[in-house]
Structure formats: C-alpha cells, structure tokens
Coordinates of C-alpha atoms in Angstrom, one line a residue:
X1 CA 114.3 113.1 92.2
X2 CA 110.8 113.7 93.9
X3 CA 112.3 116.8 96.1
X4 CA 112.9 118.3 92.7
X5 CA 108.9 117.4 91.7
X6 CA 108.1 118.7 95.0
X7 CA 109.6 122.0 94.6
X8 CA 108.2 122.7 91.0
X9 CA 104.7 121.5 92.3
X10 CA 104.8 124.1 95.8
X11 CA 106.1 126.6 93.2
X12 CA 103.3 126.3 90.8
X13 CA 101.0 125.8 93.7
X14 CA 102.2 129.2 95.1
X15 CA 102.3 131.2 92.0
X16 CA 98.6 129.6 91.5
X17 CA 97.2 131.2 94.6
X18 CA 99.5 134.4 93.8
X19 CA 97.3 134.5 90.7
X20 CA 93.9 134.0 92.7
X21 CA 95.1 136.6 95.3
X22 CA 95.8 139.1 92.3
X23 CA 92.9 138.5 90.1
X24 CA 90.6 139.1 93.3
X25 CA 89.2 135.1 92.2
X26 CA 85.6 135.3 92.7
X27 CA 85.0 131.5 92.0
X28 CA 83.3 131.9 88.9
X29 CA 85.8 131.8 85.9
X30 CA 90.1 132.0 85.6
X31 CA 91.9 133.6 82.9
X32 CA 94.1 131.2 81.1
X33 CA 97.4 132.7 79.8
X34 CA 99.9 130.7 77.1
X35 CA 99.8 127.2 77.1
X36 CA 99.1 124.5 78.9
X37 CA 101.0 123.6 81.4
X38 CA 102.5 126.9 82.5
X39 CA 101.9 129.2 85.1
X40 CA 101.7 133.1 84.5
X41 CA 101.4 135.9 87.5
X42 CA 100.9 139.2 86.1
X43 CA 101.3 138.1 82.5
X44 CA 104.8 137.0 83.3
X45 CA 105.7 133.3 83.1
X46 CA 106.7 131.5 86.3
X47 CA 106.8 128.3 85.2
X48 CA 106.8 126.3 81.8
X49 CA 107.2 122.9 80.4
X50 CA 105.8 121.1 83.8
X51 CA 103.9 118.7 82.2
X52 CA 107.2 117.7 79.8
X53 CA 109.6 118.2 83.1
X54 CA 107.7 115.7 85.3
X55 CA 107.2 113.5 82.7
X56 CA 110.9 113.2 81.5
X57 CA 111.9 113.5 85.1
X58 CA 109.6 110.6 86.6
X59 CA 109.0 108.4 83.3
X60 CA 112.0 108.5 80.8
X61 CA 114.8 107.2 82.1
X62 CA 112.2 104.6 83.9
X63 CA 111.2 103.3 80.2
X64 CA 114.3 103.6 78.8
X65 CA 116.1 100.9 80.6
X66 CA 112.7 98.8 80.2
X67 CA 112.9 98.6 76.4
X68 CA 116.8 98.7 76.3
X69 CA 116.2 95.3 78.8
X70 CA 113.6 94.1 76.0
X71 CA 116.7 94.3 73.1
X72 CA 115.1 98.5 71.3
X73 CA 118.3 100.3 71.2
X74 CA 118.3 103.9 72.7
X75 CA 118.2 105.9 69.9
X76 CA 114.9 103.7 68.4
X77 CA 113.0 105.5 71.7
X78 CA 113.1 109.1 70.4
X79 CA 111.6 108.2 67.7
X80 CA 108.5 106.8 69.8
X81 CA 105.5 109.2 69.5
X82 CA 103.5 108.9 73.3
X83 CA 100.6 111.1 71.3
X84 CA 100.6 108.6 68.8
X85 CA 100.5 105.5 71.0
X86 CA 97.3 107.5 72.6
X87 CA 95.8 108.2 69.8
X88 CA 96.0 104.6 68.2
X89 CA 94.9 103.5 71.4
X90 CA 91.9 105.1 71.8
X91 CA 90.9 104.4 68.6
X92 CA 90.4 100.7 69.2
X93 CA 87.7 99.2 70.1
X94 CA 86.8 98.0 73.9
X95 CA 87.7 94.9 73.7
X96 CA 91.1 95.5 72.2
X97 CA 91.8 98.1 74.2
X98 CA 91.3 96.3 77.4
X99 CA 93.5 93.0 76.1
X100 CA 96.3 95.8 75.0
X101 CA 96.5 96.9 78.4
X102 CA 95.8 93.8 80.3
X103 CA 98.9 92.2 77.7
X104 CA 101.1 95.9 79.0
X105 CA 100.7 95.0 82.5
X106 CA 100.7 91.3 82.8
X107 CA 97.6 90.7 83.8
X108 CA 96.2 88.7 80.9
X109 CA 95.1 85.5 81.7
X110 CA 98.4 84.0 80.8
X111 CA 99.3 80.2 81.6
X112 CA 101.9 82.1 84.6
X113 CA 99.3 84.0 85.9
X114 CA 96.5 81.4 86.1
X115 CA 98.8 79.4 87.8
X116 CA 99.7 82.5 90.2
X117 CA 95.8 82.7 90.8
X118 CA 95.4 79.1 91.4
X119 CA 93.1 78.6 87.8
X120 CA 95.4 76.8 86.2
X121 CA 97.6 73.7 86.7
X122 CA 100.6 74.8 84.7
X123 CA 102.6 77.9 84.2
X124 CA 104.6 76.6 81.2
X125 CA 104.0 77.4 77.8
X126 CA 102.1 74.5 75.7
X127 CA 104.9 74.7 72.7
X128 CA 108.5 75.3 74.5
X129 CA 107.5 74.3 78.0
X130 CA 109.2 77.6 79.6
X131 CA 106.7 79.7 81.8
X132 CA 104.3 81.4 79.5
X133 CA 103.7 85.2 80.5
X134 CA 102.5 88.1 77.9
X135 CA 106.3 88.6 76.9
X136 CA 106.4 85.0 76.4
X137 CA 103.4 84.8 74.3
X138 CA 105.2 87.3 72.2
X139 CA 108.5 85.8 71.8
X140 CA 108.1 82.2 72.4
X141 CA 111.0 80.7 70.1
X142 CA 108.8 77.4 69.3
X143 CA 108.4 76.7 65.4
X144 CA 104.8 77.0 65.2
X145 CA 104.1 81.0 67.5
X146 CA 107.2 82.4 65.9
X147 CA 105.9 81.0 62.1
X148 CA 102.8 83.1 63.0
X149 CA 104.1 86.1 64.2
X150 CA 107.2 86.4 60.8
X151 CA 103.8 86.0 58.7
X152 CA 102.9 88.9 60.2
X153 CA 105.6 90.8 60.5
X154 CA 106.0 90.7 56.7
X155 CA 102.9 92.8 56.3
X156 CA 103.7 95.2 59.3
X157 CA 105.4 97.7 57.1
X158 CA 102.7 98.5 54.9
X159 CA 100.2 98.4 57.4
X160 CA 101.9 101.0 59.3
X161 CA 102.6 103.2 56.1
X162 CA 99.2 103.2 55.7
X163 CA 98.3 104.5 59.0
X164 CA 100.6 107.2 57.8
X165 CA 103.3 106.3 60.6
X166 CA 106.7 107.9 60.1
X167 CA 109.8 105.8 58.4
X168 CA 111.6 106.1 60.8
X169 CA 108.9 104.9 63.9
X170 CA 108.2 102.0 61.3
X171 CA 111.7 101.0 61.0
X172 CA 112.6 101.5 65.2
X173 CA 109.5 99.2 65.4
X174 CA 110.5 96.5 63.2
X175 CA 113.9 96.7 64.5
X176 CA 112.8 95.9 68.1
X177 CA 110.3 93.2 66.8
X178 CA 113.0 91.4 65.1
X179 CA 114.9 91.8 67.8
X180 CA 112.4 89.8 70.2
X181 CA 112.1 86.6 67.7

C-alpha cells in the first residue's frame, strides 16, 4: 500500500520540479493549471485525483471496517459526506468542537480513562457497572442514558432536515444510531 503512495508522491514530486525546470521558476509566483490536486507539465496532465487516491487508498477501507465493527452497514458509508462533517464541524463553537473530538479519539475524561490516568478510582460506568469509555457513554443499555438518548433521537430527523441534510445521510444516520441502543 504505501509503495503505491510512494510512487504517486516521487512522481508528482518529479513532474513538480519538471515544471520548475521548464517554467525557468524564478521564486516569485507558479502558474496553477486545472484543479487541485493535479499535476500539469506543459499543459498536459500528469497526474490527477491525488488527493481522492491517497485518501481512498490510506483512509477508506481503514473506516469502513470501523463503522461496520460499530453495527453502520456498508452501503450507509457512501452516503457519508467528509465535506459535510467538516463543514458542521467547524461551525461549532470551541468548546464543542474540542469535546467532539476529544469524545472521537477517546480522550475525554471518561470514567476508563481517569482511571487509566490515575484521577479516578473506578473505570465502570455509574448505571450498568461495565467500563465507561466515550462509546460507552453513547450506548450504555441502562434505563435511565438510553431514555435520554430515544428522547432525542425522536427529534434527530427534523433537526437534520432542517440543516438541509440529505434523506438519505439522515436515514444511514438514524439507522446506525438505532443500531447502537
């Protein structure tokens, strides 16, 4: 997998300096042919699609056996937007932002990892008793969390309708929500 990544990056690399060595590069300013992304000598395209190619290459089938582990069927994943998720992203607020990603990565201050850290005496979740990480906190079967999170769920739809989020994103969503409870 990375010789193929390898390859495509000396080639770009090399059709790069080709360029520089053509266009007699003075350092001030590049001319900037198609679209992102793609290398061009002479006006003739080398290379295209790198960005999508090492990202399908190094991230999709990576993600693909993560949700499929996490109960989202296959065909749910195509219709996941990644300019979307950035989008929505940014669009929060600090604070959010930085418990959404501490939440994606398992570093929120969960009972599992204050206990990993030595901050906390228990790893186990205060309802169920089973070790409490951020997928826990989000699936915990216990009456009282999963009571919370169907309340919420019922209004999800709209919501995301709202935000002008395709059908069928909303319903892949849903799908793999319900799947978790």
């Amino acid at each position: 997998m990375w010789a193929k990544e390898n390859y495509f990056c000396d080639l770009a690399a090399g059709s790069f300096q080709e360029l520089l060595t053509i266009q007699a590069y003075n350092g001030s300013s590049l001319p900037i042919f198609g679209s992102p992304w793609t290398v061009w000598v002479n006006e003739t395209l080398v290379l295209h699609d790198l960005h999508d190619s090492l990202d399908a290459t190094v991230q999709e089938a990576t993600a693909i056996a993560y949700w499929q582990k996490h109960k989202y069927a296959a065909h749910s994943l195509t219709n996941v937007s990644c300019d979307a998720i950035h989008s929505a992203y940014k669009s929060l607020p600090f604070s959010p932002r930085t418990w959404t990603t501490k939440l994606a990565s398992d570093w929120a201050p969960t009972n599992k990892n204050m206990k990993r850290w030595r901050l906390g005496p228990t790893d186990k979740c205060p309802f169920c008793g089973r070790p409490k990480d951020a997928l826990h906190m989000q699936t915990c079967h216990h009456p009282t969390p999963s009571a919370y999170r169907r309340s919420k769920l019922k209004d999800l739809p709209s919501q995301l309708l709202k935000l002008h989020t395709s059908p069928p994103a909303v319903t892949a969503l849903l799908d793999g929500l319900r799947n978790m409870d």
